[in-house]
Amino acid sequence: MRRSLLAAALLLLLVHAGACGDSGGDGGPLVLLTHDSFAVSDEVLAAFEEEAGTTVEILRGGDAGAMVNQAILTRDAPLADVMYGVDNTFLSRAVEAGIFEPYTAEGIAAVSPFLRLDPAVTPVAFGDVCLNYDKAALAAAGVAPPASLRDLTEPAYRGMLVVENPATSSPGLAFLLATIDAFPDDAGYPWQQFWADLVANDVQVADGWEDAYYGSFSFSGGDRPIVVSYASSPPAEIVFAEGDP
């Protein structure tokens, strides 16, 4: 259950045919709809454009949930040819809306069946959604890192947590699903009560991951030392850091 809820498979998806009448093979740019956190180096992008014989226009649509909602609302006149960044939490919504053309990628047989969730999509990466915490900020507050989800409702962690809106954010929805798994309806402490207690403990709900991690998280200059993010976020801070974080 933990893997199925928290493995955020990023997917390369083909948008419904006719997405952009003058794009790709007609001489216009290939339009890529993706989330705000998408990053590609100039070198990689240039290499792809040379190999594919087209230019790429990147259209950013907010966090993954907002991006999917935008694609669904514009499915009769799609904004892009290709979508990148839908994860397993929002995938069913996208597939049910019929916005993708089936596509079988070369080498797909080598990808784990666990990640091959629908024939219309190609999985390219996955990672765990988890809580990241700022060690220095917690130490300054005199509290230890939380050892469980339930700890987040304790007075010691009041005003410390920022999460993402599950309606618009993929890690936000993954976290919500994880809490439903941890505190089921038939338990003595159901997930609805957990969230009521989080609200009472001054949880902050950001629209998306960028807002939460780079806006509210204390490691990035905000005032919240605990954030819903990815297991890859701490090593990424080291790999891409200037100086010695």
Coordinates of N, CA and C in Angstrom, one line a residue:
M1 N 0.8 -1.2 0.0 CA 0.0 0.0 0.0 C 0.9 1.2 0.0
R2 N 1.9 1.2 0.8 CA 2.8 2.4 0.9 C 3.4 2.7 -0.5
R3 N 3.9 1.7 -1.2 CA 4.5 1.9 -2.5 C 3.4 2.4 -3.5
S4 N 2.2 1.8 -3.5 CA 1.3 2.2 -4.5 C 0.8 3.6 -4.2
L5 N 0.8 4.1 -3.0 CA 0.4 5.4 -2.7 C 1.5 6.5 -2.9
L6 N 2.7 6.1 -2.6 CA 3.8 7.1 -2.5 C 4.8 7.1 -3.7
A7 N 4.7 6.1 -4.5 CA 5.7 6.0 -5.6 C 5.1 7.0 -6.7
A8 N 5.7 8.1 -6.8 CA 5.2 9.2 -7.7 C 5.9 9.0 -9.1
A9 N 5.2 8.2 -9.9 CA 5.8 7.9 -11.3 C 5.5 9.0 -12.2
L10 N 6.6 9.7 -12.6 CA 6.5 10.7 -13.6 C 6.3 10.1 -15.0
L11 N 5.4 10.6 -15.7 CA 5.0 10.0 -17.0 C 5.1 10.9 -18.2
L12 N 5.6 10.4 -19.3 CA 5.6 11.1 -20.5 C 4.4 10.7 -21.3
L13 N 3.5 11.6 -21.6 CA 2.2 11.3 -22.1 C 1.9 12.0 -23.4
L14 N 1.3 11.3 -24.3 CA 0.9 12.0 -25.6 C -0.5 12.5 -25.4
V15 N -0.7 13.8 -25.7 CA -2.0 14.4 -25.7 C -2.8 14.1 -26.9
H16 N -4.1 14.2 -26.8 CA -5.0 13.8 -27.8 C -4.7 14.4 -29.2
A17 N -4.9 13.6 -30.2 CA -4.5 14.0 -31.6 C -5.1 15.4 -31.9
G18 N -4.4 16.2 -32.7 CA -4.8 17.5 -33.1 C -4.5 18.5 -32.0
A19 N -3.6 18.2 -31.1 CA -3.3 19.1 -30.0 C -2.9 20.5 -30.5
C20 N -2.0 20.5 -31.5 CA -1.6 21.8 -32.1 C -1.5 21.6 -33.6
G21 N -2.3 22.2 -34.3 CA -2.4 22.0 -35.8 C -1.1 22.3 -36.5
D22 N -0.3 23.3 -36.0 CA 0.9 23.6 -36.8 C 2.1 23.2 -36.1
S23 N 2.1 22.2 -35.2 CA 3.3 21.9 -34.4 C 3.9 20.7 -35.0
G24 N 5.1 20.4 -34.5 CA 5.8 19.2 -34.8 C 6.1 19.1 -36.3
G25 N 5.5 18.0 -36.9 CA 5.8 17.7 -38.3 C 5.4 18.8 -39.3
D26 N 4.5 19.7 -38.9 CA 4.1 20.8 -39.8 C 5.0 22.0 -39.8
G27 N 6.1 21.9 -39.1 CA 7.1 23.0 -39.2 C 7.0 23.9 -37.9
G28 N 6.0 23.8 -37.2 CA 5.8 24.6 -36.0 C 6.5 23.9 -34.8
P29 N 6.6 24.5 -33.6 CA 7.2 23.9 -32.5 C 6.4 22.7 -31.9
L30 N 7.1 21.8 -31.3 CA 6.5 20.8 -30.5 C 6.2 21.4 -29.2
V31 N 4.9 21.4 -28.8 CA 4.5 22.1 -27.5 C 4.4 21.0 -26.4
L32 N 5.2 21.3 -25.4 CA 5.2 20.4 -24.2 C 4.5 21.1 -23.0
L33 N 3.5 20.4 -22.5 CA 2.8 20.9 -21.3 C 3.4 20.2 -20.1
T34 N 3.9 20.9 -19.1 CA 4.5 20.3 -18.0 C 4.2 21.1 -16.7
H35 N 4.7 20.6 -15.6 CA 4.5 21.3 -14.3 C 5.6 22.3 -14.1
D36 N 5.3 23.2 -13.1 CA 6.2 24.3 -12.9 C 7.6 23.9 -12.5
S37 N 7.8 22.7 -11.9 CA 9.1 22.3 -11.4 C 9.9 21.6 -12.5
F38 N 9.4 21.4 -13.7 CA 10.1 20.8 -14.7 C 11.4 21.5 -15.1
A39 N 12.5 20.8 -15.2 CA 13.8 21.4 -15.5 C 14.5 20.6 -16.5
V40 N 15.1 21.2 -17.6 CA 15.9 20.5 -18.6 C 17.0 21.4 -19.0
S41 N 18.2 20.9 -19.1 CA 19.4 21.7 -19.5 C 19.3 22.2 -20.9
D42 N 19.9 23.3 -21.2 CA 19.9 23.8 -22.6 C 20.6 22.7 -23.5
E43 N 21.6 22.0 -23.0 CA 22.3 21.0 -23.8 C 21.4 19.9 -24.2
V44 N 20.7 19.4 -23.2 CA 19.7 18.2 -23.5 C 18.6 18.7 -24.4
L45 N 18.1 19.8 -24.2 CA 17.0 20.3 -25.1 C 17.5 20.5 -26.5
A46 N 18.7 21.1 -26.7 CA 19.2 21.3 -28.0 C 19.5 20.0 -28.7
A47 N 20.0 19.0 -27.9 CA 20.3 17.7 -28.5 C 19.0 17.0 -29.0
F48 N 17.9 17.1 -28.2 CA 16.6 16.6 -28.6 C 16.1 17.3 -29.9
E49 N 16.1 18.6 -29.9 CA 15.6 19.3 -31.0 C 16.4 18.9 -32.3
E50 N 17.7 18.7 -32.2 CA 18.4 18.4 -33.4 C 18.1 17.0 -33.9
E51 N 17.9 16.1 -32.9 CA 17.6 14.7 -33.3 C 16.2 14.6 -33.9
A52 N 15.2 15.3 -33.2 CA 13.8 15.2 -33.7 C 13.5 16.1 -34.9
G53 N 14.4 17.1 -35.2 CA 14.2 18.0 -36.3 C 13.1 18.9 -36.0
T54 N 12.9 19.4 -34.8 CA 11.9 20.4 -34.5 C 12.3 21.2 -33.3
T55 N 11.7 22.3 -33.0 CA 11.9 23.1 -31.8 C 10.9 22.7 -30.8
V56 N 11.2 23.0 -29.5 CA 10.3 22.6 -28.4 C 9.8 23.9 -27.7
E57 N 8.6 24.1 -27.5 CA 8.0 25.2 -26.8 C 7.5 24.6 -25.5
I58 N 8.0 25.1 -24.3 CA 7.6 24.5 -23.0 C 6.5 25.4 -22.4
L59 N 5.4 24.8 -22.1 CA 4.2 25.4 -21.5 C 4.0 24.9 -20.1
R60 N 4.1 25.8 -19.1 CA 4.0 25.3 -17.7 C 2.6 25.5 -17.2
G61 N 2.1 24.5 -16.5 CA 0.7 24.5 -16.1 C 0.4 24.4 -14.7
G62 N 1.4 24.9 -13.8 CA 1.2 24.8 -12.4 C 1.7 23.5 -11.9
D63 N 1.3 23.1 -10.7 CA 1.6 21.8 -10.1 C 0.9 20.7 -11.0
A64 N 1.2 19.4 -10.7 CA 0.7 18.4 -11.6 C -0.8 18.3 -11.6
G65 N -1.4 18.5 -10.5 CA -2.9 18.5 -10.5 C -3.5 19.6 -11.3
A66 N -3.0 20.8 -11.1 CA -3.5 21.9 -11.9 C -3.2 21.7 -13.4
M67 N -2.1 21.1 -13.7 CA -1.8 20.9 -15.1 C -2.8 19.9 -15.7
V68 N -3.1 18.8 -15.0 CA -4.0 17.8 -15.5 C -5.4 18.5 -15.7
N69 N -5.8 19.2 -14.7 CA -7.1 19.9 -14.8 C -7.2 20.8 -16.0
Q70 N -6.1 21.5 -16.2 CA -6.1 22.4 -17.4 C -6.2 21.6 -18.7
A71 N -5.5 20.5 -18.8 CA -5.5 19.7 -20.0 C -6.9 19.1 -20.2
I72 N -7.6 18.7 -19.1 CA -8.9 18.2 -19.3 C -9.9 19.2 -19.7
L73 N -9.8 20.4 -19.2 CA -10.7 21.5 -19.6 C -10.5 21.9 -21.0
T74 N -9.3 21.7 -21.5 CA -9.0 22.2 -22.9 C -8.9 21.0 -23.9
R75 N -9.5 19.9 -23.5 CA -9.2 18.7 -24.3 C -9.8 18.8 -25.7
D76 N -10.9 19.6 -25.9 CA -11.5 19.7 -27.3 C -10.6 20.6 -28.1
A77 N -9.7 21.4 -27.5 CA -8.8 22.2 -28.3 C -7.5 22.2 -27.5
P78 N -6.8 21.1 -27.5 CA -5.6 20.9 -26.6 C -4.5 22.0 -26.8
L79 N -3.9 22.3 -25.7 CA -2.9 23.4 -25.7 C -1.5 22.9 -26.1
A80 N -1.3 21.5 -26.1 CA 0.0 21.0 -26.3 C -0.1 19.7 -27.1
D81 N 1.1 19.2 -27.5 CA 1.2 17.9 -28.2 C 1.6 16.8 -27.2
V82 N 2.4 17.2 -26.2 CA 2.9 16.2 -25.3 C 2.7 16.7 -23.9
M83 N 2.4 15.8 -22.9 CA 2.4 16.2 -21.5 C 3.4 15.4 -20.7
Y84 N 4.1 16.1 -19.8 CA 5.1 15.4 -19.0 C 4.8 15.8 -17.5
G85 N 4.8 14.8 -16.7 CA 4.8 15.0 -15.2 C 3.5 14.6 -14.5
V86 N 2.6 13.8 -15.2 CA 1.5 13.3 -14.5 C 2.0 12.1 -13.6
D87 N 1.6 12.0 -12.4 CA 2.0 10.9 -11.5 C 0.8 10.0 -11.3
N88 N 1.1 8.9 -10.5 CA 0.1 7.8 -10.4 C -1.1 8.3 -9.6
T89 N -1.0 9.4 -8.8 CA -2.2 9.9 -8.1 C -3.2 10.5 -9.0
F90 N -2.8 11.2 -10.0 CA -3.7 11.9 -10.9 C -3.9 11.2 -12.3
L91 N -3.2 10.0 -12.4 CA -3.3 9.4 -13.7 C -4.7 8.9 -14.1
S92 N -5.4 8.4 -13.2 CA -6.8 7.9 -13.5 C -7.7 9.0 -14.0
R93 N -7.5 10.2 -13.4 CA -8.4 11.3 -13.9 C -8.0 11.7 -15.3
A94 N -6.8 11.7 -15.6 CA -6.3 12.0 -17.0 C -6.8 11.0 -18.0
V95 N -6.6 9.7 -17.7 CA -7.0 8.7 -18.6 C -8.5 8.6 -18.8
E96 N -9.3 8.7 -17.7 CA -10.7 8.7 -17.9 C -11.2 9.9 -18.7
A97 N -10.5 11.0 -18.7 CA -11.0 12.1 -19.5 C -10.6 11.9 -21.0
G98 N -9.8 10.9 -21.3 CA -9.5 10.6 -22.7 C -8.7 11.6 -23.4
I99 N -7.7 12.2 -22.7 CA -6.9 13.2 -23.3 C -5.6 12.7 -24.0
F100 N -5.3 11.4 -23.9 CA -4.1 10.8 -24.4 C -4.4 9.9 -25.5
E101 N -3.4 9.8 -26.5 CA -3.4 8.8 -27.5 C -2.5 7.7 -27.0
P102 N -2.9 6.4 -27.2 CA -2.0 5.3 -26.8 C -0.7 5.4 -27.6
Y103 N 0.4 5.1 -26.9 CA 1.7 5.1 -27.5 C 2.6 4.0 -26.8
T104 N 3.2 3.2 -27.5 CA 4.1 2.2 -27.0 C 5.6 2.6 -27.2
A105 N 6.3 2.9 -26.2 CA 7.6 3.4 -26.3 C 8.6 2.2 -26.5
E106 N 9.6 2.5 -27.3 CA 10.7 1.5 -27.5 C 11.3 1.2 -26.1
G107 N 11.5 -0.1 -25.9 CA 12.1 -0.5 -24.6 C 11.2 -0.6 -23.4
I108 N 9.9 -0.4 -23.6 CA 9.0 -0.4 -22.5 C 8.9 -1.7 -21.7
A109 N 9.3 -2.8 -22.4 CA 9.3 -4.1 -21.7 C 10.3 -4.2 -20.6
A110 N 11.3 -3.4 -20.6 CA 12.3 -3.4 -19.6 C 11.8 -2.6 -18.3
V111 N 10.7 -1.9 -18.4 CA 10.2 -1.1 -17.3 C 9.4 -2.0 -16.4
S112 N 9.5 -1.9 -15.1 CA 8.8 -2.7 -14.1 C 7.3 -2.6 -14.4
P113 N 6.6 -3.8 -14.4 CA 5.1 -3.8 -14.5 C 4.5 -2.9 -13.4
F114 N 5.1 -2.8 -12.3 CA 4.5 -2.0 -11.2 C 4.3 -0.5 -11.6
L115 N 5.2 -0.1 -12.5 CA 5.1 1.3 -13.0 C 4.3 1.5 -14.3
R116 N 4.0 0.4 -15.0 CA 3.3 0.5 -16.3 C 1.8 0.4 -16.0
L117 N 1.3 1.6 -15.7 CA -0.1 1.6 -15.1 C -1.2 1.7 -16.2
D118 N -0.8 2.2 -17.4 CA -1.8 2.4 -18.5 C -1.0 2.4 -19.8
P119 N -1.6 1.8 -20.9 CA -0.9 1.7 -22.1 C -0.8 3.1 -22.8
A120 N -1.5 4.1 -22.3 CA -1.4 5.4 -23.0 C -0.2 6.2 -22.5
V121 N 0.4 5.7 -21.4 CA 1.5 6.5 -20.8 C 2.8 5.7 -20.7
T122 N 3.9 6.5 -20.7 CA 5.2 5.9 -20.5 C 5.9 6.4 -19.2
P123 N 6.1 5.5 -18.3 CA 6.7 5.9 -17.0 C 8.2 6.1 -17.3
V124 N 8.8 7.2 -16.7 CA 10.2 7.5 -16.9 C 10.9 7.6 -15.5
A125 N 10.3 7.8 -14.4 CA 10.9 7.9 -13.1 C 9.9 7.7 -12.0
F126 N 10.4 7.4 -10.8 CA 9.6 7.4 -9.7 C 10.4 7.7 -8.4
G127 N 9.6 8.1 -7.4 CA 10.3 8.5 -6.1 C 9.3 8.5 -5.0
D128 N 9.7 8.4 -3.8 CA 8.9 8.5 -2.6 C 8.5 9.9 -2.3
V129 N 7.2 10.1 -1.9 CA 6.8 11.4 -1.2 C 6.9 11.2 0.3
C130 N 7.5 12.1 0.9 CA 7.8 12.0 2.4 C 7.9 13.4 3.0
L131 N 8.1 13.4 4.3 CA 8.3 14.6 5.0 C 9.8 15.0 5.0
N132 N 10.1 16.2 4.6 CA 11.5 16.7 4.8 C 11.5 17.7 6.0
Y133 N 12.5 17.7 6.7 CA 12.6 18.6 7.8 C 13.9 19.3 7.9
D134 N 13.9 20.5 8.4 CA 15.1 21.4 8.6 C 15.7 21.1 9.9
K135 N 16.8 20.4 10.0 CA 17.4 20.0 11.2 C 17.8 21.2 12.1
A136 N 18.3 22.2 11.5 CA 18.8 23.4 12.3 C 17.6 24.1 12.9
A137 N 16.5 24.2 12.1 CA 15.3 24.9 12.6 C 14.6 24.2 13.8
L138 N 14.6 22.8 13.6 CA 14.0 22.0 14.7 C 14.8 22.1 16.0
A139 N 16.1 22.0 15.8 CA 17.0 22.1 16.9 C 16.9 23.4 17.6
A140 N 16.8 24.5 16.9 CA 16.6 25.8 17.5 C 15.3 26.0 18.3
A141 N 14.3 25.2 17.8 CA 13.0 25.2 18.5 C 13.0 24.2 19.7
G142 N 14.0 23.4 19.8 CA 14.1 22.5 20.9 C 13.2 21.3 20.8
V143 N 12.9 20.9 19.5 CA 12.1 19.7 19.3 C 12.8 18.7 18.4
A144 N 12.5 17.4 18.7 CA 13.1 16.4 17.8 C 12.3 16.2 16.6
P145 N 12.8 15.6 15.5 CA 12.0 15.4 14.3 C 10.8 14.5 14.6
P146 N 9.7 14.7 14.0 CA 8.5 13.8 14.3 C 8.9 12.4 13.9
A147 N 8.4 11.4 14.7 CA 8.7 10.0 14.5 C 7.5 9.3 13.9
S148 N 6.3 10.0 13.7 CA 5.1 9.4 13.2 C 4.3 10.5 12.6
L149 N 3.3 10.2 11.8 CA 2.3 11.2 11.3 C 1.5 11.8 12.5
R150 N 1.2 11.0 13.5 CA 0.4 11.4 14.6 C 1.2 12.5 15.4
D151 N 2.5 12.4 15.4 CA 3.3 13.4 16.1 C 3.0 14.8 15.6
L152 N 2.6 14.9 14.3 CA 2.4 16.3 13.7 C 1.2 17.0 14.3
T153 N 0.4 16.3 15.0 CA -0.8 16.9 15.7 C -0.4 17.4 17.1
E154 N 0.8 17.1 17.6 CA 1.2 17.4 18.9 C 1.5 18.9 19.0
P155 N 1.2 19.6 20.2 CA 1.5 21.0 20.4 C 2.9 21.4 20.1
A156 N 3.9 20.5 20.3 CA 5.3 20.8 20.0 C 5.5 21.2 18.6
Y157 N 4.7 20.7 17.6 CA 4.9 20.9 16.2 C 3.8 21.9 15.7
R158 N 3.2 22.7 16.6 CA 2.3 23.7 16.1 C 2.9 24.7 15.2
G159 N 2.3 25.0 14.1 CA 2.7 26.0 13.1 C 4.0 25.6 12.4
M160 N 4.4 24.3 12.4 CA 5.7 23.9 11.8 C 5.5 23.2 10.4
L161 N 4.3 22.7 10.1 CA 4.1 21.9 8.9 C 3.5 22.6 7.8
V162 N 4.0 22.5 6.6 CA 3.3 22.9 5.4 C 3.1 21.8 4.4
V163 N 1.9 21.6 3.9 CA 1.6 20.6 3.0 C 1.0 21.2 1.7
E164 N 0.8 20.4 0.7 CA 0.3 21.0 -0.6 C -1.2 20.6 -0.8
N165 N -1.9 21.4 -1.5 CA -3.3 21.2 -1.7 C -3.5 19.9 -2.6
P166 N -4.2 18.9 -2.1 CA -4.3 17.7 -2.9 C -5.2 17.8 -4.1
A167 N -5.9 18.9 -4.3 CA -6.7 19.1 -5.5 C -5.8 19.6 -6.6
T168 N -4.6 20.2 -6.3 CA -3.8 20.7 -7.4 C -2.4 20.2 -7.4
S169 N -2.0 19.5 -6.4 CA -0.6 19.1 -6.2 C -0.5 17.6 -6.1
S170 N 0.5 17.0 -6.8 CA 0.7 15.5 -6.8 C 1.3 15.1 -5.4
P171 N 2.3 15.7 -4.8 CA 2.7 15.3 -3.5 C 1.6 15.6 -2.5
G172 N 0.9 16.6 -2.7 CA -0.2 16.9 -1.7 C -1.3 15.8 -1.7
L173 N -1.6 15.3 -2.9 CA -2.6 14.2 -3.0 C -2.0 12.9 -2.5
A174 N -0.7 12.6 -2.8 CA 0.0 11.4 -2.3 C 0.0 11.4 -0.8
F175 N 0.2 12.6 -0.2 CA 0.2 12.7 1.3 C -1.1 12.5 1.9
L176 N -2.2 13.0 1.2 CA -3.5 12.8 1.7 C -3.9 11.3 1.6
L177 N -3.5 10.6 0.5 CA -3.8 9.2 0.4 C -3.0 8.4 1.5
A178 N -1.8 8.8 1.8 CA -1.0 8.1 2.8 C -1.7 8.3 4.2
T179 N -2.3 9.4 4.5 CA -2.9 9.6 5.8 C -4.2 8.7 5.8
I180 N -4.9 8.6 4.7 CA -6.1 7.7 4.7 C -5.7 6.3 4.9
D181 N -4.6 5.9 4.4 CA -4.1 4.5 4.6 C -3.7 4.3 6.1
A182 N -3.0 5.4 6.6 CA -2.5 5.2 8.0 C -3.7 5.3 9.0
F183 N -4.7 6.1 8.7 CA -5.8 6.3 9.7 C -7.1 6.0 8.9
P184 N -7.5 4.7 8.7 CA -8.7 4.4 7.9 C -10.0 4.7 8.7
D185 N -11.0 4.7 7.9 CA -12.3 5.1 8.4 C -12.8 4.3 9.6
D186 N -12.4 3.0 9.6 CA -12.9 2.1 10.6 C -12.0 2.0 11.8
A187 N -11.0 2.9 11.8 CA -10.1 2.9 13.0 C -10.6 3.8 14.1
G188 N -10.0 3.7 15.3 CA -10.5 4.5 16.4 C -10.1 6.0 16.2
Y189 N -9.2 6.2 15.3 CA -8.7 7.6 15.0 C -8.7 7.7 13.5
P190 N -9.8 8.1 12.8 CA -9.9 8.1 11.4 C -9.1 9.3 10.8
W191 N -8.9 9.3 9.5 CA -8.1 10.3 8.8 C -8.7 11.7 8.9
Q192 N -10.1 11.7 8.9 CA -10.8 13.0 9.0 C -10.4 13.7 10.3
Q193 N -10.3 12.9 11.4 CA -9.9 13.5 12.7 C -8.5 14.0 12.7
F194 N -7.6 13.2 12.0 CA -6.2 13.5 11.9 C -6.1 14.9 11.3
W195 N -6.8 15.1 10.2 CA -6.7 16.4 9.5 C -7.4 17.5 10.3
A196 N -8.4 17.2 11.0 CA -9.0 18.3 11.9 C -8.0 18.7 12.9
D197 N -7.2 17.7 13.4 CA -6.2 18.0 14.4 C -5.0 18.8 13.8
L198 N -4.7 18.4 12.5 CA -3.6 19.2 11.8 C -4.1 20.7 11.7
V199 N -5.3 20.9 11.3 CA -5.8 22.2 11.1 C -5.8 23.0 12.5
A200 N -6.2 22.3 13.5 CA -6.1 22.9 14.9 C -4.7 23.2 15.3
N201 N -3.7 22.5 14.7 CA -2.3 22.7 15.0 C -1.6 23.6 14.1
D202 N -2.5 24.4 13.3 CA -2.0 25.4 12.4 C -1.1 24.9 11.2
V203 N -1.6 23.8 10.6 CA -1.0 23.4 9.4 C -1.2 24.4 8.3
Q204 N -0.2 24.6 7.4 CA -0.4 25.5 6.3 C -0.5 24.7 5.0
V205 N -1.5 25.1 4.1 CA -1.8 24.4 2.9 C -1.4 25.3 1.7
A206 N -0.3 24.9 1.0 CA 0.1 25.7 -0.1 C -0.5 25.1 -1.4
D207 N -0.6 26.0 -2.4 CA -1.2 25.6 -3.7 C -0.4 24.5 -4.4
G208 N 0.9 24.5 -4.3 CA 1.8 23.6 -5.0 C 3.1 23.4 -4.3
W209 N 3.9 22.4 -4.9 CA 5.2 22.1 -4.3 C 6.1 23.3 -4.3
E210 N 6.2 24.0 -5.4 CA 7.1 25.2 -5.4 C 6.8 26.2 -4.3
D211 N 5.5 26.4 -4.1 CA 5.1 27.4 -3.0 C 5.5 26.8 -1.6
A212 N 5.3 25.5 -1.4 CA 5.6 24.9 -0.1 C 7.1 24.9 0.1
Y213 N 7.8 24.3 -0.8 CA 9.2 24.0 -0.6 C 10.1 25.3 -0.7
Y214 N 9.9 26.1 -1.7 CA 10.7 27.3 -1.9 C 10.1 28.6 -1.3
G215 N 8.8 28.5 -0.8 CA 8.2 29.6 -0.2 C 8.1 29.5 1.3
S216 N 7.6 28.4 1.8 CA 7.3 28.3 3.2 C 8.3 27.5 4.0
F217 N 9.0 26.5 3.4 CA 10.0 25.7 4.1 C 11.1 26.5 4.6
S218 N 11.5 26.4 5.9 CA 12.5 27.2 6.5 C 13.9 27.0 5.9
F219 N 14.2 25.9 5.4 CA 15.5 25.7 4.7 C 15.6 26.6 3.5
S220 N 14.5 27.0 2.9 CA 14.5 27.9 1.7 C 14.2 29.3 2.1
G221 N 14.1 29.6 3.4 CA 13.9 31.0 3.8 C 12.5 31.2 4.4
G222 N 11.7 30.2 4.4 CA 10.3 30.4 5.0 C 10.3 30.2 6.5
D223 N 9.2 29.9 7.1 CA 9.1 29.8 8.6 C 8.5 28.4 9.0
R224 N 8.4 27.5 8.1 CA 7.9 26.1 8.4 C 9.0 25.1 8.2
P225 N 9.5 24.5 9.3 CA 10.6 23.6 9.3 C 10.3 22.1 8.8
I226 N 9.0 21.8 8.5 CA 8.6 20.5 8.0 C 7.7 20.7 6.8
V227 N 8.1 20.0 5.7 CA 7.4 20.1 4.5 C 7.1 18.8 3.8
V228 N 6.0 18.6 3.2 CA 5.8 17.4 2.3 C 6.5 17.7 1.0
S229 N 7.4 16.7 0.7 CA 8.3 16.9 -0.5 C 8.6 15.5 -0.9
Y230 N 9.8 15.3 -1.5 CA 10.3 14.0 -2.0 C 11.5 13.6 -1.3
A231 N 11.8 12.2 -1.3 CA 13.0 11.7 -0.8 C 14.2 12.2 -1.5
S232 N 14.0 12.6 -2.8 CA 15.1 13.1 -3.6 C 15.5 14.6 -3.3
S233 N 14.6 15.3 -2.5 CA 14.9 16.7 -2.3 C 16.2 17.0 -1.5
P234 N 16.4 16.3 -0.4 CA 17.7 16.6 0.3 C 18.9 16.3 -0.5
P235 N 19.1 15.2 -1.2 CA 20.3 15.0 -2.0 C 20.4 16.0 -3.2
A236 N 19.2 16.4 -3.7 CA 19.2 17.4 -4.8 C 19.8 18.8 -4.3
E237 N 19.5 19.1 -3.0 CA 20.0 20.3 -2.4 C 21.6 20.3 -2.4
I238 N 22.1 19.1 -2.2 CA 23.6 19.0 -2.2 C 24.1 19.1 -3.6
V239 N 23.5 18.3 -4.5 CA 24.0 18.2 -5.9 C 24.1 19.5 -6.6
F240 N 23.0 20.3 -6.4 CA 22.8 21.6 -7.1 C 23.2 22.8 -6.3
A241 N 23.8 22.6 -5.1 CA 24.0 23.7 -4.3 C 25.3 24.5 -4.7
E242 N 25.2 25.8 -4.4 CA 26.4 26.7 -4.5 C 26.9 26.8 -3.1
G243 N 28.2 26.5 -3.0 CA 28.8 26.5 -1.6 C 28.5 25.2 -0.9
D244 N 28.4 25.3 0.4 CA 28.3 24.1 1.3 C 27.1 24.3 2.2
P245 N 25.9 23.8 1.7 CA 24.7 23.9 2.5 C 24.7 23.1 3.8

